[in-house]
PDB file of C-alpha atoms in Angstrom:
ATOM      1  CA  UNK D 448      38.273  -7.868  40.928  1.00 54.00           C
ATOM      2  CA  UNK D 449      38.948  -4.303  42.205  1.00 56.00           C
ATOM      3  CA  UNK D 450      39.075  -1.017  40.398  1.00 53.00           C
ATOM      4  CA  UNK D 451      42.831  -1.151  39.653  1.00 54.00           C
ATOM      5  CA  UNK D 452      42.605  -4.471  37.916  1.00 49.00           C
ATOM      6  CA  UNK D 453      39.716  -3.239  35.668  1.00 48.00           C
ATOM      7  CA  UNK D 454      41.809  -0.348  34.673  1.00 49.00           C
ATOM      8  CA  UNK D 455      44.859  -2.474  33.998  1.00 46.00           C
ATOM      9  CA  UNK D 456      42.737  -4.872  31.915  1.00 48.00           C
ATOM     10  CA  UNK D 457      41.393  -2.062  29.748  1.00 47.00           C
ATOM     11  CA  UNK D 458      44.840  -0.474  29.237  1.00 51.00           C
ATOM     12  CA  UNK D 459      46.510  -3.754  28.423  1.00 51.00           C
ATOM     13  CA  UNK D 460      44.510  -4.076  25.178  1.00 60.00           C
ATOM     14  CA  UNK D 461      46.102  -2.532  22.093  1.00 70.00           C
ATOM     15  CA  UNK D 462      44.403   0.538  20.774  1.00 66.00           C
ATOM     16  CA  UNK D 463      43.973  -1.076  17.324  1.00 62.00           C
ATOM     17  CA  UNK D 464      42.026  -3.929  18.899  1.00 63.00           C
ATOM     18  CA  UNK D 465      39.655  -1.527  20.628  1.00 59.00           C
ATOM     19  CA  UNK D 466      39.229   0.520  17.461  1.00 65.00           C
ATOM     20  CA  UNK D 467      38.613  -2.610  15.466  1.00 67.00           C
ATOM     21  CA  UNK D 468      35.895  -3.727  17.967  1.00 71.00           C
ATOM     22  CA  UNK D 469      34.241  -0.225  17.868  1.00 65.00           C
ATOM     23  CA  UNK D 470      34.196  -0.190  14.023  1.00 58.00           C
ATOM     24  CA  UNK D 471      32.806  -3.803  13.980  1.00 58.00           C
ATOM     25  CA  UNK D 472      30.037  -2.883  16.462  1.00 56.00           C
ATOM     26  CA  UNK D 473      29.148   0.237  14.415  1.00 57.00           C
ATOM     27  CA  UNK D 474      28.961  -1.695  11.151  1.00 53.00           C
ATOM     28  CA  UNK D 475      26.803  -4.383  12.583  1.00 48.00           C
ATOM     29  CA  UNK D 476      24.512  -1.841  14.136  1.00 53.00           C
ATOM     30  CA  UNK D 477      24.059  -0.004  10.928  1.00 50.00           C
ATOM     31  CA  UNK D 478      23.503  -3.210   9.038  1.00 49.00           C
ATOM     32  CA  UNK D 479      20.488  -3.959  11.299  1.00 49.00           C
ATOM     33  CA  UNK D 480      19.073  -0.443  10.892  1.00 50.00           C
ATOM     34  CA  UNK D 481      19.736   0.008   7.189  1.00 52.00           C
ATOM     35  CA  UNK D 482      19.441  -3.658   6.081  1.00 53.00           C
ATOM     36  CA  UNK D 483      16.631  -5.740   4.576  1.00 50.00           C
ATOM     37  CA  UNK D 484      14.375  -4.875   7.520  1.00 67.00           C
ATOM     38  CA  UNK D 485      13.649  -1.491   5.890  1.00 89.00           C
ATOM     39  CA  UNK D 486      10.215  -1.554   4.001  1.00 94.00           C
ATOM     40  CA  UNK D 487       9.935  -0.088   0.528  1.00 94.00           C
ATOM     41  CA  UNK D 488       7.147   0.107  -2.043  1.00 95.00           C
ATOM     42  CA  UNK D 489       7.463  -1.616  -5.317  1.00 96.00           C
ATOM     43  CA  UNK D 490       3.993  -0.561  -6.417  1.00 97.00           C
ATOM     44  CA  UNK D 491       1.653   1.982  -4.793  1.00 97.00           C
ATOM     45  CA  UNK D 492      -2.000   2.467  -5.483  1.00 98.00           C
ATOM     46  CA  UNK D 493      -2.824   5.093  -8.072  1.00 97.00           C
ATOM     47  CA  UNK D 494      -5.865   7.240  -9.056  1.00 98.00           C
ATOM     48  CA  UNK D 495      -8.424   5.457 -11.054  1.00 96.00           C
ATOM     49  CA  UNK D 496     -12.056   5.741 -12.348  1.00 94.00           C
ATOM     50  CA  UNK D 497     -14.003   2.644 -11.474  1.00 95.00           C
ATOM     51  CA  UNK D 498     -16.997   1.124 -13.321  1.00 93.00           C
ATOM     52  CA  UNK D 499     -20.056   0.147 -11.298  1.00 90.00           C
ATOM     53  CA  UNK D 500     -20.465  -3.680 -10.742  1.00 90.00           C
ATOM     54  CA  UNK D 501     -17.007  -4.449 -12.192  1.00 93.00           C
ATOM     55  CA  UNK D 502     -13.882  -5.627 -10.425  1.00 95.00           C
ATOM     56  CA  UNK D 503     -11.397  -3.132  -9.222  1.00 96.00           C
ATOM     57  CA  UNK D 504      -7.795  -3.823  -8.237  1.00 98.00           C
ATOM     58  CA  UNK D 505      -5.344  -1.344  -6.446  1.00 98.00           C
ATOM     59  CA  UNK D 506      -1.717  -2.230  -6.258  1.00 98.00           C
ATOM     60  CA  UNK D 507       0.363  -2.410  -3.054  1.00 97.00           C
ATOM     61  CA  UNK D 508       3.556  -4.347  -3.361  1.00 96.00           C
ATOM     62  CA  UNK D 509       6.202  -3.977  -0.705  1.00 96.00           C
ATOM     63  CA  UNK D 510       9.582  -5.455  -0.151  1.00 95.00           C
ATOM     64  CA  UNK D 511      11.363  -5.958   3.219  1.00 94.00           C
ATOM     65  CA  UNK D 512      11.939  -8.451   5.909  1.00 94.00           C
ATOM     66  CA  UNK D 513       8.885 -10.672   6.519  1.00 90.00           C
ATOM     67  CA  UNK D 514       6.532 -11.286   7.776  1.00 94.00           C
ATOM     68  CA  UNK D 515       4.820  -8.227   6.259  1.00 95.00           C
ATOM     69  CA  UNK D 516       1.182  -7.445   6.961  1.00 96.00           C
ATOM     70  CA  UNK D 517      -0.690  -5.300   4.428  1.00 97.00           C
ATOM     71  CA  UNK D 518      -3.879  -3.445   5.487  1.00 97.00           C
ATOM     72  CA  UNK D 519      -6.023  -1.053   3.599  1.00 98.00           C
ATOM     73  CA  UNK D 520      -8.054   2.121   4.547  1.00 98.00           C
ATOM     74  CA  UNK D 521     -10.775   3.993   2.637  1.00 97.00           C
ATOM     75  CA  UNK D 522     -11.124   7.656   3.751  1.00 96.00           C
ATOM     76  CA  UNK D 523      -8.947   6.755   6.832  1.00 96.00           C
ATOM     77  CA  UNK D 524     -11.193   3.922   7.997  1.00 95.00           C
ATOM     78  CA  UNK D 525      -9.855   0.307   7.906  1.00 97.00           C
ATOM     79  CA  UNK D 526     -11.438  -1.855   5.208  1.00 95.00           C
ATOM     80  CA  UNK D 527     -13.077  -5.131   6.295  1.00 92.00           C
ATOM     81  CA  UNK D 528     -12.228  -8.121   4.072  1.00 93.00           C
ATOM     82  CA  UNK D 529     -14.590 -10.765   3.095  1.00 92.00           C
ATOM     83  CA  UNK D 530     -16.120 -12.289   0.063  1.00 91.00           C
ATOM     84  CA  UNK D 531     -16.550  -9.019  -1.808  1.00 92.00           C
ATOM     85  CA  UNK D 532     -13.287  -7.422  -0.760  1.00 95.00           C
ATOM     86  CA  UNK D 533      -9.994  -9.285  -0.514  1.00 97.00           C
ATOM     87  CA  UNK D 534      -6.321  -8.460  -0.080  1.00 97.00           C
ATOM     88  CA  UNK D 535      -4.309 -10.699  -2.476  1.00 96.00           C
ATOM     89  CA  UNK D 536      -1.013 -12.390  -1.482  1.00 94.00           C
ATOM     90  CA  UNK D 537       0.987  -9.591  -3.120  1.00 95.00           C
ATOM     91  CA  UNK D 538      -0.889  -6.911  -1.222  1.00 96.00           C
ATOM     92  CA  UNK D 539      -3.203  -5.879  -3.968  1.00 97.00           C
ATOM     93  CA  UNK D 540      -6.788  -4.897  -2.941  1.00 98.00           C
ATOM     94  CA  UNK D 541      -9.424  -6.671  -5.026  1.00 97.00           C
ATOM     95  CA  UNK D 542     -13.017  -5.377  -4.875  1.00 96.00           C
ATOM     96  CA  UNK D 543     -14.999  -7.899  -6.847  1.00 95.00           C
ATOM     97  CA  UNK D 544     -17.867  -5.634  -7.787  1.00 91.00           C
ATOM     98  CA  UNK D 545     -17.262  -1.893  -7.285  1.00 92.00           C
ATOM     99  CA  UNK D 546     -20.602  -0.395  -6.129  1.00 86.00           C
ATOM    100  CA  UNK D 547     -22.612   2.422  -4.870  1.00 76.00           C
ATOM    101  CA  UNK D 548     -25.088   0.968  -2.379  1.00 70.00           C
ATOM    102  CA  UNK D 549     -28.424   2.680  -2.853  1.00 54.00           C
ATOM    103  CA  UNK D 550     -30.039   1.842   0.495  1.00 61.00           C
ATOM    104  CA  UNK D 551     -27.372   3.659   2.586  1.00 68.00           C
ATOM    105  CA  UNK D 552     -26.051   5.846  -0.124  1.00 72.00           C
ATOM    106  CA  UNK D 553     -22.621   4.431   0.737  1.00 79.00           C
ATOM    107  CA  UNK D 554     -20.103   4.018  -1.972  1.00 87.00           C
ATOM    108  CA  UNK D 555     -16.764   2.272  -2.713  1.00 93.00           C
ATOM    109  CA  UNK D 556     -15.449   5.535  -4.040  1.00 94.00           C
ATOM    110  CA  UNK D 557     -13.001   7.524  -1.966  1.00 95.00           C
ATOM    111  CA  UNK D 558      -9.292   7.910  -1.020  1.00 98.00           C
ATOM    112  CA  UNK D 559      -7.468   4.522  -0.549  1.00 98.00           C
ATOM    113  CA  UNK D 560      -4.219   3.899   1.119  1.00 98.00           C
ATOM    114  CA  UNK D 561      -2.359   0.746   2.022  1.00 98.00           C
ATOM    115  CA  UNK D 562      -0.095   0.254   5.042  1.00 98.00           C
ATOM    116  CA  UNK D 563       2.695  -2.278   5.251  1.00 97.00           C
ATOM    117  CA  UNK D 564       4.044  -3.339   8.582  1.00 96.00           C
ATOM    118  CA  UNK D 565       6.781  -5.739   9.841  1.00 95.00           C
ATOM    119  CA  UNK D 566       8.486  -6.017  13.210  1.00 93.00           C
ATOM    120  CA  UNK D 567      10.697  -3.052  12.463  1.00 92.00           C
ATOM    121  CA  UNK D 568       7.986  -0.469  11.454  1.00 94.00           C
ATOM    122  CA  UNK D 569       5.232   0.715   9.297  1.00 96.00           C
ATOM    123  CA  UNK D 570       5.119   2.310   5.859  1.00 96.00           C
ATOM    124  CA  UNK D 571       1.981   4.105   4.446  1.00 97.00           C
ATOM    125  CA  UNK D 572       1.437   4.507   0.738  1.00 97.00           C
ATOM    126  CA  UNK D 573       0.299   7.606  -1.166  1.00 98.00           C
ATOM    127  CA  UNK D 574      -3.437   8.204  -1.236  1.00 98.00           C
ATOM    128  CA  UNK D 575      -5.175   7.002  -4.402  1.00 98.00           C
ATOM    129  CA  UNK D 576      -8.381   8.686  -5.404  1.00 98.00           C
ATOM    130  CA  UNK D 577     -10.961   6.204  -6.688  1.00 96.00           C
ATOM    131  CA  UNK D 578     -14.032   7.726  -8.472  1.00 94.00           C
ATOM    132  CA  UNK D 579     -17.132   6.078  -9.746  1.00 90.00           C
ATOM    133  CA  UNK D 580     -17.772   6.370 -13.565  1.00 88.00           C
ATOM    134  CA  UNK D 581     -20.917   8.230 -14.456  1.00 78.00           C
ATOM    135  CA  UNK D 582     -23.360   6.246 -16.620  1.00 65.00           C
ATOM    136  CA  UNK D 583     -25.782   8.563 -18.474  1.00 64.00           C
ATOM    137  CA  UNK D 584     -28.488   6.373 -19.998  1.00 60.00           C
ATOM    138  CA  UNK D 585     -30.024   7.801 -23.147  1.00 58.00           C
ATOM    139  CA  UNK D 586     -33.784   8.424 -22.947  1.00 60.00           C
ATOM    140  CA  UNK D 587     -35.942   7.271 -25.871  1.00 58.00           C
ATOM    141  CA  UNK D 588     -35.987  10.684 -27.507  1.00 58.00           C
ATOM    142  CA  UNK D 589     -32.188  10.931 -27.635  1.00 63.00           C
ATOM    143  CA  UNK D 590     -31.980   7.330 -28.942  1.00 65.00           C
ATOM    144  CA  UNK D 591     -34.362   8.220 -31.736  1.00 63.00           C
ATOM    145  CA  UNK D 592     -32.430  11.236 -32.794  1.00 64.00           C
ATOM    146  CA  UNK D 593     -29.209   9.450 -32.674  1.00 64.00           C
ATOM    147  CA  UNK D 594     -30.524   6.588 -34.700  1.00 67.00           C
ATOM    148  CA  UNK D 595     -32.147   9.003 -37.194  1.00 61.00           C
ATOM    149  CA  UNK D 596     -28.947  10.987 -37.605  1.00 66.00           C
ATOM    150  CA  UNK D 597     -26.958   7.848 -38.088  1.00 63.00           C
ATOM    151  CA  UNK D 598     -29.212   6.540 -40.797  1.00 64.00           C
ATOM    152  CA  UNK D 599     -29.151   9.910 -42.528  1.00 64.00           C
ATOM    153  CA  UNK D 600     -25.360   9.889 -42.752  1.00 61.00           C
ATOM    154  CA  UNK D 601     -25.167   6.421 -44.040  1.00 64.00           C
ATOM    155  CA  UNK D 602     -27.648   7.187 -46.987  1.00 60.00           C
TER     156      UNK D 602
END
């Protein structure tokens, strides 16, 4: 096939057929880019005050073409999962007993974010601030005063 026959073959097609093929290619291409492959959050983690030694759950639900992998970070560092920390099937992070570890002064408090990834790309959530609730135990004097004031008001 020489150059003249290629030109002739191209010109022998009707302009409408060429235009139809171009539009079809454009629509198929846009469908792949804008279709179900795009990741979108259904639920993102939100700020919360956690109670020591209680379970904590942070939401991260994503829709898009699977398989979708969900990972979590605390203060920018990937979170290792195990018996105490688990990522549920819907992407939610479960910390079975939220804690502040006394020996290393390390805490579960911090900024959490989840990342969803499929073969088309990655989507990172907003940062959720998780704080540890303060417990202020009453000393014996304060307990006595509180008990005394309560008994006075009941009489």
